[in-house]
PDB file of C-alpha atoms in Angstrom:
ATOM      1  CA  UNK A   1     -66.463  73.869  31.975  1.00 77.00           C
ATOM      2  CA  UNK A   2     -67.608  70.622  30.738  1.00 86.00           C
ATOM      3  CA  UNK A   3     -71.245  70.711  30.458  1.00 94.00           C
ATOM      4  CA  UNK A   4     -73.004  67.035  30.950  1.00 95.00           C
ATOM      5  CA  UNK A   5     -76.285  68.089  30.102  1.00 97.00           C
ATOM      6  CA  UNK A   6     -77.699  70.233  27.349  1.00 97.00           C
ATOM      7  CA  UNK A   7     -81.065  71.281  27.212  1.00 98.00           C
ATOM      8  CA  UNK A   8     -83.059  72.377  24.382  1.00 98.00           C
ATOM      9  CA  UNK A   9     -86.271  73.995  25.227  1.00 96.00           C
ATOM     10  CA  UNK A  10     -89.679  75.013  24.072  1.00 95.00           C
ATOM     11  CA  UNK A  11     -89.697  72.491  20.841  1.00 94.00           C
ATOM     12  CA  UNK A  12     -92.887  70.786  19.343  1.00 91.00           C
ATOM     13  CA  UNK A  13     -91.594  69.869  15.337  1.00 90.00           C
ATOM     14  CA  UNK A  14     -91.352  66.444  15.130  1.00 89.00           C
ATOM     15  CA  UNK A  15     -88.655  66.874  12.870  1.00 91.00           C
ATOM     16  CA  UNK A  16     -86.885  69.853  13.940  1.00 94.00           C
ATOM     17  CA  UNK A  17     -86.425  67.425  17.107  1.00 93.00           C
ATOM     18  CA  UNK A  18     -85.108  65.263  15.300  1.00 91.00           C
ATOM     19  CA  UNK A  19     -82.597  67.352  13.544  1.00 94.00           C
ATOM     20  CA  UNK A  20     -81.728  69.071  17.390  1.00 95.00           C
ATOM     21  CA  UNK A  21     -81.315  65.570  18.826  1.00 93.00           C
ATOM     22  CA  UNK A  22     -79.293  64.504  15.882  1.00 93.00           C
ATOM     23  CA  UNK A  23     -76.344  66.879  17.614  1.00 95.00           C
ATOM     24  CA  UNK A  24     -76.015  64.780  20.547  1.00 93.00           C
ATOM     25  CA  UNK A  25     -78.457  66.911  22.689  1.00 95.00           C
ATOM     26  CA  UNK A  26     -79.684  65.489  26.011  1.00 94.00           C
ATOM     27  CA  UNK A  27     -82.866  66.907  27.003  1.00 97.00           C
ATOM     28  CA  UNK A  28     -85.767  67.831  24.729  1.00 96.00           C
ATOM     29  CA  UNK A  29     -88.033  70.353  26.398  1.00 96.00           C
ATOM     30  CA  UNK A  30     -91.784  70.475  25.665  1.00 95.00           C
ATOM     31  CA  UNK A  31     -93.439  73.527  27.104  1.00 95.00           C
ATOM     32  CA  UNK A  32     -97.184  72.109  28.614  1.00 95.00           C
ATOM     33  CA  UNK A  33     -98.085  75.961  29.817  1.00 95.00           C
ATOM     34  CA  UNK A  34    -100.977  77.150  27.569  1.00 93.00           C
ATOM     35  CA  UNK A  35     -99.718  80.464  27.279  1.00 93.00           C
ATOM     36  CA  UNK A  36     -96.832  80.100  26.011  1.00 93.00           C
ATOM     37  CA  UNK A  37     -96.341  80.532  22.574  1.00 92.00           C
ATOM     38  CA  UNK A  38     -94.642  77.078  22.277  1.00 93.00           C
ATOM     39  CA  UNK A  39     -97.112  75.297  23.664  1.00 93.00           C
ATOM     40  CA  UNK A  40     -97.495  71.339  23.341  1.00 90.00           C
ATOM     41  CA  UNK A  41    -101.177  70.378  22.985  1.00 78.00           C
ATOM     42  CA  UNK A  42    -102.443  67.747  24.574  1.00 62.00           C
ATOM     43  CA  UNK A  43    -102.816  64.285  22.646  1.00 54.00           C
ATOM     44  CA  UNK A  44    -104.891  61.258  23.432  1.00 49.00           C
ATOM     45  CA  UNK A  45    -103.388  58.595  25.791  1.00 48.00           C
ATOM     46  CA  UNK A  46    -100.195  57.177  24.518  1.00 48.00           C
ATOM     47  CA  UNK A  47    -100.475  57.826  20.927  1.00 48.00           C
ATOM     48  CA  UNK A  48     -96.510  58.436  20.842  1.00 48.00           C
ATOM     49  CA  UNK A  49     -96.784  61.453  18.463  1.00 48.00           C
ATOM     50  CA  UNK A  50     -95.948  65.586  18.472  1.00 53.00           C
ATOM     51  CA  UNK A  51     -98.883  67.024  17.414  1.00 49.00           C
ATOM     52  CA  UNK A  52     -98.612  68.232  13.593  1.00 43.00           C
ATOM     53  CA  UNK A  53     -98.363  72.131  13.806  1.00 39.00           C
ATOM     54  CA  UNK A  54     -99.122  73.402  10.339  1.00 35.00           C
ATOM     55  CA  UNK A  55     -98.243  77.506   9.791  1.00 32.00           C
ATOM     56  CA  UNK A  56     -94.595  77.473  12.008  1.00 32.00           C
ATOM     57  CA  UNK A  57     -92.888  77.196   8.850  1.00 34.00           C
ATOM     58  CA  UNK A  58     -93.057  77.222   5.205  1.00 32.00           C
ATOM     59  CA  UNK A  59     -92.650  73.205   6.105  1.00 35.00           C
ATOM     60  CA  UNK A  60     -95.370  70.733   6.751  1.00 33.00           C
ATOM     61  CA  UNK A  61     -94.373  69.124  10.406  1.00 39.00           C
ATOM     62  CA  UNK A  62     -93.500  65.438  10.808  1.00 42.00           C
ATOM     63  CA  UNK A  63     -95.281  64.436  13.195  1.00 42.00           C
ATOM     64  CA  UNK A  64     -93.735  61.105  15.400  1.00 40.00           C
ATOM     65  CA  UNK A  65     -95.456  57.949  14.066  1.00 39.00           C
ATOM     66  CA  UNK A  66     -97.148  55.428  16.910  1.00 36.00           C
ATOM     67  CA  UNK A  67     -93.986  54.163  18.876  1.00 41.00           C
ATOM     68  CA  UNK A  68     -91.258  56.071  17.369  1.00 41.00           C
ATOM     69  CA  UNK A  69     -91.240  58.376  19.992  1.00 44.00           C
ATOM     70  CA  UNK A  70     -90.261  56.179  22.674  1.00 43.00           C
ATOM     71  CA  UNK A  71     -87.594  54.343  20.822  1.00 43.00           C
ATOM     72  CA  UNK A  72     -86.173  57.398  19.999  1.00 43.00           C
ATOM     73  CA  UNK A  73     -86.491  58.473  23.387  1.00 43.00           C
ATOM     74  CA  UNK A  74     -84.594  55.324  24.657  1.00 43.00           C
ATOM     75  CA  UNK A  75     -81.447  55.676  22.143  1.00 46.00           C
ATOM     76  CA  UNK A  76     -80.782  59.200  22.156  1.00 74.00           C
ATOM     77  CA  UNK A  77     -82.676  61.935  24.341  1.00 90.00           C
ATOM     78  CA  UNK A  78     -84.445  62.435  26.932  1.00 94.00           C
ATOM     79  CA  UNK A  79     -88.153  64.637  27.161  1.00 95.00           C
ATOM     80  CA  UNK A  80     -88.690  67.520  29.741  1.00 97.00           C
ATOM     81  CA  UNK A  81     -92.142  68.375  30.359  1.00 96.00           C
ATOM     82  CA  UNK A  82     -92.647  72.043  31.557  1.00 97.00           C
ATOM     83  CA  UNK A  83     -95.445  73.311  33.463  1.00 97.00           C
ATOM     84  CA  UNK A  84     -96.677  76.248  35.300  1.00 97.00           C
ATOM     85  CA  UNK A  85     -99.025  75.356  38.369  1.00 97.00           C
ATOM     86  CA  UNK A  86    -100.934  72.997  36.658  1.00 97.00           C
ATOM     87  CA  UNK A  87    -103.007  70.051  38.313  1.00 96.00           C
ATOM     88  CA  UNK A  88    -101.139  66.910  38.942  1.00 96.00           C
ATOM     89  CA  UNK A  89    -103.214  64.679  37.166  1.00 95.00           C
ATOM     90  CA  UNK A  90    -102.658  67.075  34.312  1.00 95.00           C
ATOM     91  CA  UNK A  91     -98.682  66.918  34.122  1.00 96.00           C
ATOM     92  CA  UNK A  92     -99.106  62.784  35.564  1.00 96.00           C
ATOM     93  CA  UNK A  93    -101.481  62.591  32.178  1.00 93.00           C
ATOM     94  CA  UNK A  94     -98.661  64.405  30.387  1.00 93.00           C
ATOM     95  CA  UNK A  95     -95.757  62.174  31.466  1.00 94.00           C
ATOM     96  CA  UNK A  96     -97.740  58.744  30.309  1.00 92.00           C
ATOM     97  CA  UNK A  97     -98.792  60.219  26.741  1.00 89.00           C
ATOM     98  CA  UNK A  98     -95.212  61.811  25.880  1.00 90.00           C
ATOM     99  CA  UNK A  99     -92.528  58.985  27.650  1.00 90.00           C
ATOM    100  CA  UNK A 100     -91.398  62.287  29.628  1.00 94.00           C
ATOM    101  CA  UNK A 101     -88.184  61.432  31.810  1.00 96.00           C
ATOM    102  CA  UNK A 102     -88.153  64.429  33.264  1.00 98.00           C
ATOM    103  CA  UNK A 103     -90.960  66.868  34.993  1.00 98.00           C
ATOM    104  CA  UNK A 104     -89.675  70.431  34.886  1.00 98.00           C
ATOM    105  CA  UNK A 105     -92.083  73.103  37.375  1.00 98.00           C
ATOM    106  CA  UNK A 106     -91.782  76.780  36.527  1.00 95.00           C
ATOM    107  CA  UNK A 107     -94.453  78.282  38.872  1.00 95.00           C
ATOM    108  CA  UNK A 108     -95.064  78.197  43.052  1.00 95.00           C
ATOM    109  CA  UNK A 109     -95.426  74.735  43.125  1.00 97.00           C
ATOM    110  CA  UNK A 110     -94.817  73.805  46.610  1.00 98.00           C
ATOM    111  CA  UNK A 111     -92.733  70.466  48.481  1.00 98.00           C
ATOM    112  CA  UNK A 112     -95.472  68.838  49.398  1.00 98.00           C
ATOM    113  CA  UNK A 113     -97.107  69.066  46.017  1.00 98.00           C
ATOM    114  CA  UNK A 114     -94.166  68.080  44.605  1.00 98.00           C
ATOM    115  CA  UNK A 115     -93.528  65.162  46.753  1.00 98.00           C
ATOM    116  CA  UNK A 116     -97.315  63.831  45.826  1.00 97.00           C
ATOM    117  CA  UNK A 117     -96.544  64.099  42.299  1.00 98.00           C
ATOM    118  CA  UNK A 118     -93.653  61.855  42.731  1.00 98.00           C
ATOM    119  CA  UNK A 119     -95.192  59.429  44.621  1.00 97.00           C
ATOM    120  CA  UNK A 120     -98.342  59.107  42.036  1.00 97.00           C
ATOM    121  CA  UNK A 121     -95.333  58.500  39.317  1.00 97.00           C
ATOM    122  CA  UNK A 122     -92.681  56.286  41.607  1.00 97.00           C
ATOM    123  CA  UNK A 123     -92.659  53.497  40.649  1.00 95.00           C
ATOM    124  CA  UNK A 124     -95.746  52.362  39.059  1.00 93.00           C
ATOM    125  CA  UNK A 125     -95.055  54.808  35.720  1.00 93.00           C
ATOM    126  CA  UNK A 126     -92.131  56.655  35.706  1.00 95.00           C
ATOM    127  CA  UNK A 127     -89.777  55.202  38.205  1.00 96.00           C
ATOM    128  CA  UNK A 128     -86.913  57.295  37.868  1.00 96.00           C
ATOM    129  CA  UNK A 129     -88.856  60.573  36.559  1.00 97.00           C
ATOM    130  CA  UNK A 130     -86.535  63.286  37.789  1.00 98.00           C
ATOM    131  CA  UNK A 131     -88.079  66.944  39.087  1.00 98.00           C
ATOM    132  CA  UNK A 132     -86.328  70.406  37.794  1.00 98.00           C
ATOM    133  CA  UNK A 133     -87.767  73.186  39.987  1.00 98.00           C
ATOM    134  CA  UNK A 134     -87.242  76.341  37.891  1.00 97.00           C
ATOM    135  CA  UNK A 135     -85.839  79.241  40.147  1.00 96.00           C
ATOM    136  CA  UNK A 136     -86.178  83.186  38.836  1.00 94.00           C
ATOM    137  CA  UNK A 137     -83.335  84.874  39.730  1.00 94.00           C
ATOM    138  CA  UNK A 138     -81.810  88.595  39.602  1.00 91.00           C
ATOM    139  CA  UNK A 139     -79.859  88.987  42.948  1.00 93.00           C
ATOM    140  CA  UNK A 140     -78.707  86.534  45.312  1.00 93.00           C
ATOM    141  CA  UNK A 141     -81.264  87.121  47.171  1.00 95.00           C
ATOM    142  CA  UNK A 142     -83.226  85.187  45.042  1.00 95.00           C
ATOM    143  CA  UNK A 143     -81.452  82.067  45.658  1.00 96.00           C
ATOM    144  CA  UNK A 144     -82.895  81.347  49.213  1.00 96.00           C
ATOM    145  CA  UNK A 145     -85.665  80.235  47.571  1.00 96.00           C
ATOM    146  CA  UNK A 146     -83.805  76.676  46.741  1.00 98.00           C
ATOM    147  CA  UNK A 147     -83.766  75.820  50.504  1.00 97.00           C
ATOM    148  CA  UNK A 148     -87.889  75.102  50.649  1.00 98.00           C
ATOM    149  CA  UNK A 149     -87.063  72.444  47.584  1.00 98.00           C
ATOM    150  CA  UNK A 150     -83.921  70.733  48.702  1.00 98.00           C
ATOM    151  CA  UNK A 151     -84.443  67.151  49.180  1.00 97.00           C
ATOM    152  CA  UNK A 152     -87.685  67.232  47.047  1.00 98.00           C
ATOM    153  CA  UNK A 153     -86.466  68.019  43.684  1.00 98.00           C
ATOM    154  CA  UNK A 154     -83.565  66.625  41.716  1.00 98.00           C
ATOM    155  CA  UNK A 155     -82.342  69.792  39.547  1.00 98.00           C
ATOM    156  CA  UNK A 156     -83.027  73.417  39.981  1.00 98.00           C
ATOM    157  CA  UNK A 157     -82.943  75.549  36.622  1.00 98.00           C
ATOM    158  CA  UNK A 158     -82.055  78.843  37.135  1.00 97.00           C
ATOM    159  CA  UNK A 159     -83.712  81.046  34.960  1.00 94.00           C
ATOM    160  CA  UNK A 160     -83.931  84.995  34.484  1.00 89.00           C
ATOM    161  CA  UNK A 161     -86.704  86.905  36.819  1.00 78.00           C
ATOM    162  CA  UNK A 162     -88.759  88.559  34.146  1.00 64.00           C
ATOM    163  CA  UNK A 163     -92.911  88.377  34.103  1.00 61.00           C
ATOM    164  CA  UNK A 164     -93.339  85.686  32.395  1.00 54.00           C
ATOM    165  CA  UNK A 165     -92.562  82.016  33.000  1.00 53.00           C
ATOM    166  CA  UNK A 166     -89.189  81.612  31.215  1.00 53.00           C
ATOM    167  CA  UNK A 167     -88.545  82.063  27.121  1.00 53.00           C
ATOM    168  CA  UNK A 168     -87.678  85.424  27.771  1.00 51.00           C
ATOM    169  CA  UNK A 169     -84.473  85.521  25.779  1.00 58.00           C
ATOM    170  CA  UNK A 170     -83.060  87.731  28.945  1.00 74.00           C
ATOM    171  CA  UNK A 171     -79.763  87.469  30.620  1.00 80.00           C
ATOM    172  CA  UNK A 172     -78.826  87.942  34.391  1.00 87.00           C
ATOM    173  CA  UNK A 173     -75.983  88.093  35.942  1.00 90.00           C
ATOM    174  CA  UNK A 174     -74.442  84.717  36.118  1.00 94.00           C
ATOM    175  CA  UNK A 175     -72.129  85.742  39.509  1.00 94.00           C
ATOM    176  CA  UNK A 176     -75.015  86.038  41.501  1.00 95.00           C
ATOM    177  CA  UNK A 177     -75.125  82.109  40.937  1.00 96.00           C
ATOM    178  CA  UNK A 178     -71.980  82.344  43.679  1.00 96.00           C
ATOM    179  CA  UNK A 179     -74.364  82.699  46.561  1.00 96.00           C
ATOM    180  CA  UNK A 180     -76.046  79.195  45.621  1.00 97.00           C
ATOM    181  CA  UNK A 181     -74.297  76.533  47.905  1.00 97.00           C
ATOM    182  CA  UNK A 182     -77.130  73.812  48.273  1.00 97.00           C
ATOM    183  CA  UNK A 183     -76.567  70.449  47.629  1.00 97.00           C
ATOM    184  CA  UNK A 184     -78.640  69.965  44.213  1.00 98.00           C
ATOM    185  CA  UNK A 185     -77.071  70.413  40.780  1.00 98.00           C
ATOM    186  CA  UNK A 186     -78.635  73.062  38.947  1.00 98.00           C
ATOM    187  CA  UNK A 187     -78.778  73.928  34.699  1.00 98.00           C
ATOM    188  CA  UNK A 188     -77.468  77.375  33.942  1.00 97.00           C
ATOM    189  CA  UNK A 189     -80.715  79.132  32.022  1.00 95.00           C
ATOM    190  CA  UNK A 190     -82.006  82.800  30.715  1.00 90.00           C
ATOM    191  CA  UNK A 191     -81.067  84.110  27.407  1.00 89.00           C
ATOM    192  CA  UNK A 192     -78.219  82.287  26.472  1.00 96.00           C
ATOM    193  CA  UNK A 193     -77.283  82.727  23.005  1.00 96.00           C
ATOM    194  CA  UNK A 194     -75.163  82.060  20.246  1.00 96.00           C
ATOM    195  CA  UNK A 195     -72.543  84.669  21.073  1.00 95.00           C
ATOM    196  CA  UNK A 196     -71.988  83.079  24.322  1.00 96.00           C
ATOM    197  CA  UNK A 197     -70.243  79.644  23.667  1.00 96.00           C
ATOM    198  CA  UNK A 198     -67.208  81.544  25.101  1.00 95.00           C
ATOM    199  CA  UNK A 199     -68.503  83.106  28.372  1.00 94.00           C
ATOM    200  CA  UNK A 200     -69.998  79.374  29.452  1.00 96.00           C
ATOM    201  CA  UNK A 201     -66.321  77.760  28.812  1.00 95.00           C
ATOM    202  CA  UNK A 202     -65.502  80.299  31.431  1.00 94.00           C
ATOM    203  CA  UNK A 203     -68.441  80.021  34.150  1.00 95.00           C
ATOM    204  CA  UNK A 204     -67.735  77.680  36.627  1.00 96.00           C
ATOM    205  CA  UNK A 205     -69.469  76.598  39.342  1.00 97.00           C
ATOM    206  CA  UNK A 206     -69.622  73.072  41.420  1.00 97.00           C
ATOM    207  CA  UNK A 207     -73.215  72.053  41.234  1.00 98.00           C
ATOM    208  CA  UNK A 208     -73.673  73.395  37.797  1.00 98.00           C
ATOM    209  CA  UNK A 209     -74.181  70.001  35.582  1.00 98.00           C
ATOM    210  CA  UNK A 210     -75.808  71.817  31.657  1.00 97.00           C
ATOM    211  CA  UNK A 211     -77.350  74.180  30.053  1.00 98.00           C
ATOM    212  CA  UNK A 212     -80.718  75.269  28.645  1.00 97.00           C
ATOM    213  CA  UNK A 213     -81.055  76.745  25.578  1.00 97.00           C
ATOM    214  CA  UNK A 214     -84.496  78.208  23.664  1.00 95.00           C
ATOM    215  CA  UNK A 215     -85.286  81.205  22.326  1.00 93.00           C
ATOM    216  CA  UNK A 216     -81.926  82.663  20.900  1.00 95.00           C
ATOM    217  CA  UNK A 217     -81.492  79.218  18.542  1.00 97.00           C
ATOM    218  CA  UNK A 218     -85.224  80.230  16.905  1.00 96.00           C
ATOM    219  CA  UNK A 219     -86.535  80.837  14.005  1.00 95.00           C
ATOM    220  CA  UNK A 220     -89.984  81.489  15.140  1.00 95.00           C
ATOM    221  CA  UNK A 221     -91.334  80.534  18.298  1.00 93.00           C
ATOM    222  CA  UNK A 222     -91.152  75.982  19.144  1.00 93.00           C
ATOM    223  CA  UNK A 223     -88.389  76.083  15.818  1.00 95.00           C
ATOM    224  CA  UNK A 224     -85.069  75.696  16.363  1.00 97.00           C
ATOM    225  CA  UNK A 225     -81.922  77.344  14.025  1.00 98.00           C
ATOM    226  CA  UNK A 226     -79.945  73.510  13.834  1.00 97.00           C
ATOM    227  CA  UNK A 227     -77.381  75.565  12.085  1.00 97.00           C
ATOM    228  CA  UNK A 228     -76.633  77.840  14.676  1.00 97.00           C
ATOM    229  CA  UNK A 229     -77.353  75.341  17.630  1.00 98.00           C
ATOM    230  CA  UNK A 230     -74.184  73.102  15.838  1.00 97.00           C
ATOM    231  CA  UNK A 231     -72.059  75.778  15.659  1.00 97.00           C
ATOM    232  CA  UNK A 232     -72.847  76.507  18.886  1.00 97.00           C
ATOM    233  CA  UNK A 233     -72.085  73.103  20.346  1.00 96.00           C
ATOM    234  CA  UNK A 234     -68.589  73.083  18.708  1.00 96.00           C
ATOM    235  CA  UNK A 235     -67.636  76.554  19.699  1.00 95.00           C
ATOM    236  CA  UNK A 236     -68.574  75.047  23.333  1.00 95.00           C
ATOM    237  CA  UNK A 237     -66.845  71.696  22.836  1.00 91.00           C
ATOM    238  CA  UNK A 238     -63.788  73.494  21.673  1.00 85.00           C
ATOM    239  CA  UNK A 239     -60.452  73.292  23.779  1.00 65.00           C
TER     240      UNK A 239
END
């Protein structure tokens, strides 16, 4: 399985996302949902930085200087903003102060909510911000879910049903994904780890386009192991 896109999730070091983006990574996800423990706080309009988080690490965080962010978004990756039913001017406020490309909704956010959000962004500030609904999932059953969001969203993210919102480091079974025959692509998420470089070269499935990876490349929670995350990437790379 060639995987187009990879995602790596819940991040917030400046230069951790450097190093992760350094390995040819696609999407950067920062997690907007206060309650998660990698959450992203909120900067003033457009200052182009990551917040400097002191205490992750024995490291002081690099913050982004002014502007760098959005160069660096141009060149090599692409930001993911994840939220959980948040207020639409709160994720539209998001999306201008961060350069996200990509809006990523992980609660009940519904079509038409998710059509006004895209009109408020098309075309005046993001005009080809792409929409990931996030989709829990244990049985097929879960699945008929997608139909509600088909034509509305651009990628589903299938994730593991647990009770929180995603991070869970929890697998499912990935066969269940058989039942999904919808139109939209979909990333392949929930607990996917080191160990399983192997088991992804195997999965196959027609609208299945990356990956999303988080909590089983940390350290501690919004720090990524680049180490483990390269090895990762070659094990999945190799032939």
């Amino acid at each position: 399985m060639n995987y187009q896109l990879i995602k790596v999730c819940g991040m917030r070091d400046a230069q951790n996302i450097r190093e992760v983006a350094a390995l040819g990574v696609n999407l950067i996800g920062l997690i907007f949902y206060p309650k998660s423990p990698r959450y992203v706080q909120s900067i003033s309009s457009d200052a182009g930085i990551i917040p400097d988080y002191n205490g992750l690490n024995s490291h002081t965080p690099l913050p982004l200087s002014q502007g760098e962010g959005s160069k660096m978004l141009d060149k090599q990756y692409k930001t993911v903003g994840v939220f959980v039913d948040d207020m639409p001017q709160n994720i539209v406020t998001a999306v201008y102060n961060y350069h996200l490309s990509y809006v990523q909704l992980h609660g009940d956010e519904s079509p038409v909510m998710i059509d006004n959000l895209r009109r408020t962004l098309v075309p005046d500030i993001v005009p080809q911000i792409k929409i990931i609904k996030a989709i829990s999932v244990s049985s097929a059953e879960d699945l008929k879910r997608c139909e509600q969001y088909e034509g509305h969203i651009d990628l589903f993210l299938f994730d593991t049903k647990c009770k929180g919102y995603g991070g869970s480091g929890q697998k499912y079974d990935w066969s269940v994904l058989e039942a999904y025959t919808g139109p939209t692509p979909f990333l392949l998420s929930g607990g996917i780890g080191p160990d399983d470089a192997a088991r992804l070269r195997d999965f196959h499935h027609p609208q299945c386009v990356g990956i999303d990876l988080n909590s089983k490349f940390e350290t501690a929670p919004g720090m990524k192991d680049v180490t483990k995350l390269q090895q990762f990437l070659l094990q999945l790379n190799k032939q």
